[in-house]
CSV table of C-alpha atoms in Angstrom, one decimal:
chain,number,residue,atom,x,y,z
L,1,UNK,CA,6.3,-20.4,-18.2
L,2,UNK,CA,4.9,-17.3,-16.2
L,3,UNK,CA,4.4,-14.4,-19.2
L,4,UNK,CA,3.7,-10.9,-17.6
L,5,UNK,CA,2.3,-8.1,-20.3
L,6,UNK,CA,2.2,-4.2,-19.9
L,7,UNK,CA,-0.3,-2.6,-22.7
L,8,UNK,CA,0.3,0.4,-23.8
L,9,UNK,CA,3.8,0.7,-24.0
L,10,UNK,CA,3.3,4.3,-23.7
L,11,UNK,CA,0.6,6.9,-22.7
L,12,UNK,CA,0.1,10.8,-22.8
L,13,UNK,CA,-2.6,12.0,-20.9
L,14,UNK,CA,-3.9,15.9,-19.9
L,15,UNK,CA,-3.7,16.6,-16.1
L,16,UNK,CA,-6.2,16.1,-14.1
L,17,UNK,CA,-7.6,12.9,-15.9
L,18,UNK,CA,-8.1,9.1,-14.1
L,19,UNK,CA,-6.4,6.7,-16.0
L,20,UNK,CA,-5.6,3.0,-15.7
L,21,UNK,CA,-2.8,0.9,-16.8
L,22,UNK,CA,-3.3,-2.7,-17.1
L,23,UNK,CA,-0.8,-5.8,-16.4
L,24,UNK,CA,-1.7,-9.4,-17.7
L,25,UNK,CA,-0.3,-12.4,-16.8
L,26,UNK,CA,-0.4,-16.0,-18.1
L,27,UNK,CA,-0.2,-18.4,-15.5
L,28,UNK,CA,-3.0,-17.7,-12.4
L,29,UNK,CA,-0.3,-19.6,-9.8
L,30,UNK,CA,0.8,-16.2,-8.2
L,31,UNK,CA,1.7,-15.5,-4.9
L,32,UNK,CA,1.3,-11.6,-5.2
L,33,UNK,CA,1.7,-8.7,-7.5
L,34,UNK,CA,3.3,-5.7,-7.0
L,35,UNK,CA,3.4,-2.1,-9.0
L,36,UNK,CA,6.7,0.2,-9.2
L,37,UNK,CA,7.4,3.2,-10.2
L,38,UNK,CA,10.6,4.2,-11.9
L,39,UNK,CA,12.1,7.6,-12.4
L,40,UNK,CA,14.3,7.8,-15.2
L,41,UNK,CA,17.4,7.0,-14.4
L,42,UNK,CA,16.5,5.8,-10.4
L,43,UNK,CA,15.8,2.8,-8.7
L,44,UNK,CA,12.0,1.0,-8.5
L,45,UNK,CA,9.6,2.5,-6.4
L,46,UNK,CA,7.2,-0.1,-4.9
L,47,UNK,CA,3.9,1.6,-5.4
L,48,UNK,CA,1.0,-1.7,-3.9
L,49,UNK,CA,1.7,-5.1,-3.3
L,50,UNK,CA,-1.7,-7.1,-3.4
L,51,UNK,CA,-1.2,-10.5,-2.4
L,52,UNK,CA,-2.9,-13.8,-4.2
L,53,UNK,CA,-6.2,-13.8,-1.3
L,54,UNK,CA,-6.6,-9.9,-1.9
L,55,UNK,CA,-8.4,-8.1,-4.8
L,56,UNK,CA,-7.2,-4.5,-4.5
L,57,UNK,CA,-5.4,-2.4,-2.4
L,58,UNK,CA,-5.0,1.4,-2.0
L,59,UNK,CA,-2.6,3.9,-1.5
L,60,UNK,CA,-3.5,7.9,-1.9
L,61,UNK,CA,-4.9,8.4,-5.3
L,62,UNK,CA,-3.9,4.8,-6.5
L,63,UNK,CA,-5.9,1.5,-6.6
L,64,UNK,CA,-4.7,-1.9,-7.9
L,65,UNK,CA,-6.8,-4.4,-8.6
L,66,UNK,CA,-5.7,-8.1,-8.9
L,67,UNK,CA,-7.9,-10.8,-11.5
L,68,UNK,CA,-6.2,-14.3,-10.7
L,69,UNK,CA,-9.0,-16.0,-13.0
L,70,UNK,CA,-8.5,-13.7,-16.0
L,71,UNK,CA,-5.0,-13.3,-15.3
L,72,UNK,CA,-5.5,-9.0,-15.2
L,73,UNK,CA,-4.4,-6.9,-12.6
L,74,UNK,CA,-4.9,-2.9,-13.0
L,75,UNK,CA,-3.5,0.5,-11.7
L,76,UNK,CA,-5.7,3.1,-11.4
L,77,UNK,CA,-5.0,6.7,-11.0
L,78,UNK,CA,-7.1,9.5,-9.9
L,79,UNK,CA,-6.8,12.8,-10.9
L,80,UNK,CA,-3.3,12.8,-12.6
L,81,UNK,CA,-0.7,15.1,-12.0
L,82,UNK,CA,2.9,15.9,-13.8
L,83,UNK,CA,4.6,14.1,-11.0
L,84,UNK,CA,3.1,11.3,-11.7
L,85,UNK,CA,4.8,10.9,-15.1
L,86,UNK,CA,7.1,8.0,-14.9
L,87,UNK,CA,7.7,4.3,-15.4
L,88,UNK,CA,4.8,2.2,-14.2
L,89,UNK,CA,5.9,-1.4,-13.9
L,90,UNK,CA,3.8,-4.5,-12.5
L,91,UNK,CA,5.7,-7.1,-11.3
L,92,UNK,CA,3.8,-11.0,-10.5
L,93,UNK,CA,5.6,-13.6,-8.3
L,94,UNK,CA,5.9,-17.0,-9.2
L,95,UNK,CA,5.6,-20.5,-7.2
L,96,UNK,CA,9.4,-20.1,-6.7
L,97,UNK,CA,8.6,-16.8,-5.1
L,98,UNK,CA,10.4,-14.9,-8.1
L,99,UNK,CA,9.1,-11.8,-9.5
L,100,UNK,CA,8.1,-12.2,-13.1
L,101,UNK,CA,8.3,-8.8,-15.0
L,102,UNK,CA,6.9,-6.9,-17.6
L,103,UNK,CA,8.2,-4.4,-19.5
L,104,UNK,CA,6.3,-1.6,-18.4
L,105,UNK,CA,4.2,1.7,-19.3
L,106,UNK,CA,5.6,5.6,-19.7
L,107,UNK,CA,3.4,7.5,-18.7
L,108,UNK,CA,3.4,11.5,-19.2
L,109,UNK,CA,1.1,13.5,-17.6
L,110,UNK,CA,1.0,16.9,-19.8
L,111,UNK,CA,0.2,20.3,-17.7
O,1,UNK,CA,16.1,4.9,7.8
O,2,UNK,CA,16.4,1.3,6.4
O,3,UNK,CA,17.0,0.7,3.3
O,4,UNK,CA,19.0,-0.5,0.0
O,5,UNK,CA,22.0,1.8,-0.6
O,6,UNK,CA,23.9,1.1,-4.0
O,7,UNK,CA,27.3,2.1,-5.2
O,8,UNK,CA,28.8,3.8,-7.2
O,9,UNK,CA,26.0,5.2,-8.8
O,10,UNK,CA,27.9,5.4,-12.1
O,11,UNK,CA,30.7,2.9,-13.1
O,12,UNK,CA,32.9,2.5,-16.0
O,13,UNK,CA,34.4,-0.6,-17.1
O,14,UNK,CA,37.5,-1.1,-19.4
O,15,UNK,CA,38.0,-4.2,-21.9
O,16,UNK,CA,39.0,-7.1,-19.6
O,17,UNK,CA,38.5,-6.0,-16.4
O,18,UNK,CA,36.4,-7.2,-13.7
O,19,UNK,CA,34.6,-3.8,-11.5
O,20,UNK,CA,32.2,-5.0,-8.4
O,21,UNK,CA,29.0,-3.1,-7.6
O,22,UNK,CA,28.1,-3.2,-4.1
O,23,UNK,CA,24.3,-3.5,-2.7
O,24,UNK,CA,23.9,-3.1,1.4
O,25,UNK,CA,20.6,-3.5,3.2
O,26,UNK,CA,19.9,-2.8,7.1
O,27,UNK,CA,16.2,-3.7,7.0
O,28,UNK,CA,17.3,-7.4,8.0
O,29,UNK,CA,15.6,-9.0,4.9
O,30,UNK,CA,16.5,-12.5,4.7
O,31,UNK,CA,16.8,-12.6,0.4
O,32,UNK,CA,18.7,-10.4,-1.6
O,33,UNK,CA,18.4,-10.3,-5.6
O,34,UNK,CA,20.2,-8.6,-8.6
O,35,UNK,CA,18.6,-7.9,-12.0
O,36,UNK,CA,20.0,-5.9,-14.8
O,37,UNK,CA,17.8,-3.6,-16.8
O,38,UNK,CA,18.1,-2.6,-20.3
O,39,UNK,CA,16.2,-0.2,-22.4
O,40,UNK,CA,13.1,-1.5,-23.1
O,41,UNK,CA,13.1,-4.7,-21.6
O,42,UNK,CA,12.1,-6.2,-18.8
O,43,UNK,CA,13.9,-6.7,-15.4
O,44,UNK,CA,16.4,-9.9,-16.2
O,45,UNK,CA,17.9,-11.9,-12.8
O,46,UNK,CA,21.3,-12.4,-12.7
O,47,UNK,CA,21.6,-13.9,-8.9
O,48,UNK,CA,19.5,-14.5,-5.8
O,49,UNK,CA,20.5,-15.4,-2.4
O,50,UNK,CA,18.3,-16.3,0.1
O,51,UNK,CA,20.3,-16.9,2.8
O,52,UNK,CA,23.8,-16.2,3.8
O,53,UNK,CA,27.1,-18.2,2.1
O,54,UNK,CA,24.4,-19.7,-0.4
O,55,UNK,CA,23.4,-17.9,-3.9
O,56,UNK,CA,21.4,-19.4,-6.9
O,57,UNK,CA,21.8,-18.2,-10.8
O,58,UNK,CA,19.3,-16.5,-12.2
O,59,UNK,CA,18.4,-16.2,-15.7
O,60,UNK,CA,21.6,-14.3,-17.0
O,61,UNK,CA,24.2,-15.3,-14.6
O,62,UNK,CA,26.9,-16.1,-17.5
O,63,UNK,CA,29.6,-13.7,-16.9
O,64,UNK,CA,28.7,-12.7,-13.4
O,65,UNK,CA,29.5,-14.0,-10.1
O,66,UNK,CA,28.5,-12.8,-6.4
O,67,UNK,CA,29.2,-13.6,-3.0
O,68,UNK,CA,26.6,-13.4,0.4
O,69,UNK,CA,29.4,-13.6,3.2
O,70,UNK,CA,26.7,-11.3,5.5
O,71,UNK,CA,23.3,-11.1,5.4
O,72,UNK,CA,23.4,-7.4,4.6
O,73,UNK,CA,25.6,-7.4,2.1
O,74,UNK,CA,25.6,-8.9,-1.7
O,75,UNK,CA,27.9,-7.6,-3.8
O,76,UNK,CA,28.3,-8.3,-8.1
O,77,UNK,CA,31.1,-9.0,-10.1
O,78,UNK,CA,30.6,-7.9,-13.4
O,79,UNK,CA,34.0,-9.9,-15.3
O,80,UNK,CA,35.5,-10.1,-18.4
O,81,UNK,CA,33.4,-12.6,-19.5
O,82,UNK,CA,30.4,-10.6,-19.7
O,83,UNK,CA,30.6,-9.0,-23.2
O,84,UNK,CA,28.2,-6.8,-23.1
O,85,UNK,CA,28.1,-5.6,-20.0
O,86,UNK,CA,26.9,-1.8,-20.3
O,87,UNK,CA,23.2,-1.8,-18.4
O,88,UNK,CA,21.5,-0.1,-15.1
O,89,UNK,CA,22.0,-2.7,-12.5
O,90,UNK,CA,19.6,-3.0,-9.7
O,91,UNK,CA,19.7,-4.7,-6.3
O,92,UNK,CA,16.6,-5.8,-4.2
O,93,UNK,CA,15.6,-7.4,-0.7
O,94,UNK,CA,12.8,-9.0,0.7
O,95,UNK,CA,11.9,-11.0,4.2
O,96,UNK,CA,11.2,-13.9,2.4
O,97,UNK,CA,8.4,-16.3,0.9
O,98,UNK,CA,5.6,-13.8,-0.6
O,99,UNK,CA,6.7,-10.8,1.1
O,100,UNK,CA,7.2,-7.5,-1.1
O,101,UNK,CA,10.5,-6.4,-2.5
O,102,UNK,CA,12.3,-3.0,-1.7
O,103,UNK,CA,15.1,-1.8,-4.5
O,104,UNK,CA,17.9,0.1,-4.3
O,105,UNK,CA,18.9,3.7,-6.3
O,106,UNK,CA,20.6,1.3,-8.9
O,107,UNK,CA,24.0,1.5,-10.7
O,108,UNK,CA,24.5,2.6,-14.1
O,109,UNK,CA,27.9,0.5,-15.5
O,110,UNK,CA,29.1,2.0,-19.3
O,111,UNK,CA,32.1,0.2,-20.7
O,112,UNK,CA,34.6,2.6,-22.4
């Protein structure tokens, strides 16, 4: 059974600094993986989507990276701001085309 | 602009009764999905539909029930039978296969 990890839990960071987040999962037989954002108290954000043939995709200041042999994927952000401080959560889908979650990283970016 | 759009935002449920949150899409995505969220977990699926009049369980389906009577509609009973029933609900699309998902704002249901 597909097993999807977010370390850390949490993380508090100075502006300005490039920081990554990591997602792990358990079983390489993905179709994709896709990072969200989430506000407190909003909806999910979709952030990338890197399918299974792709290693990283990039959006502004963000690159993912996708590992299907070590079962890693990571989000990488450059030069942090305040906005950016939110949920950060990584999502893999499944042979039955289900998204798999984990259970994500708060981030706060300090001024 | 297409989209999810959610509603109510905020619900609240007495003891016993049955409320329905409603999810509409127009981006003409084939699969539509509910998951409820609760502090410091995970995203949990209650029910899936990938095409119309047709709907699967998900993970946590006891206590809730749905119908897919359009393609851009999917709405959630939350009933009686669901006992603990106070979480942020979120609905999602996608075109189908290994396409991405799109969510909607999400609605917060508090029993009182």
């Amino acid at each position: 059974k597909q097993e999807v990890t977010q370390i850390p839990a949490a993380l508090s960071v100075p502006e300005g600094e490039n920081l990554v987040l990591n997602c792990s999962f358990t079983d390489s037989a993905i179709y994709n993986l896709q990072w969200f954002r989430q506000d407190p108290g909003k909806g999910l954000t979709s952030l990338l989507l890197i399918q299974s043939s792709q290693r990283e995709q990039t959006s502004g200041r963000l690159n993912a990276s996708l590992d299907k042999s070590s079962g890693r994927s990571t989000l990488y952000i450059a030069a942090s701001q305040p906005g950016d401080s939110a949920t950060y959560l990584c999502a893999a889908m499944d042979s039955n085309y289900q998204l798999i979650w984990g259970a994500g990283t708060k981030l706060i970016i300090k001024p | 602009d297409g989209g999810i759009t959610q509603s109510p935002k905020y619900l609240f449920r007495k003891e016993g009764q049955n409320v329905t949150l409603s999810c509409e899409q127009n981006l003409n995505h084939d699969a539509m999905y509910w998951y409820r969220q609760d502090p410091g977990q995970g995203l949990r699926l209650i029910y899936y539909s990938q095409i119309v009049n047709d709907f699967q369980k998900g993970d946590i389906a006891e206590g809730y029930s749905v119908s897919r009577e359009k393609k851009e509609s999917f709405p959630l009973t939350v009933t009686s039978a669901q006992k603990n029933p106070t979480a942020f609900y979120l609905c999602a699309s996608n075109p189908q296969g290994a396409a991405g998902y799109t969510f909607g704002s999400g609605t917060r249901l508090t029993v009182v």
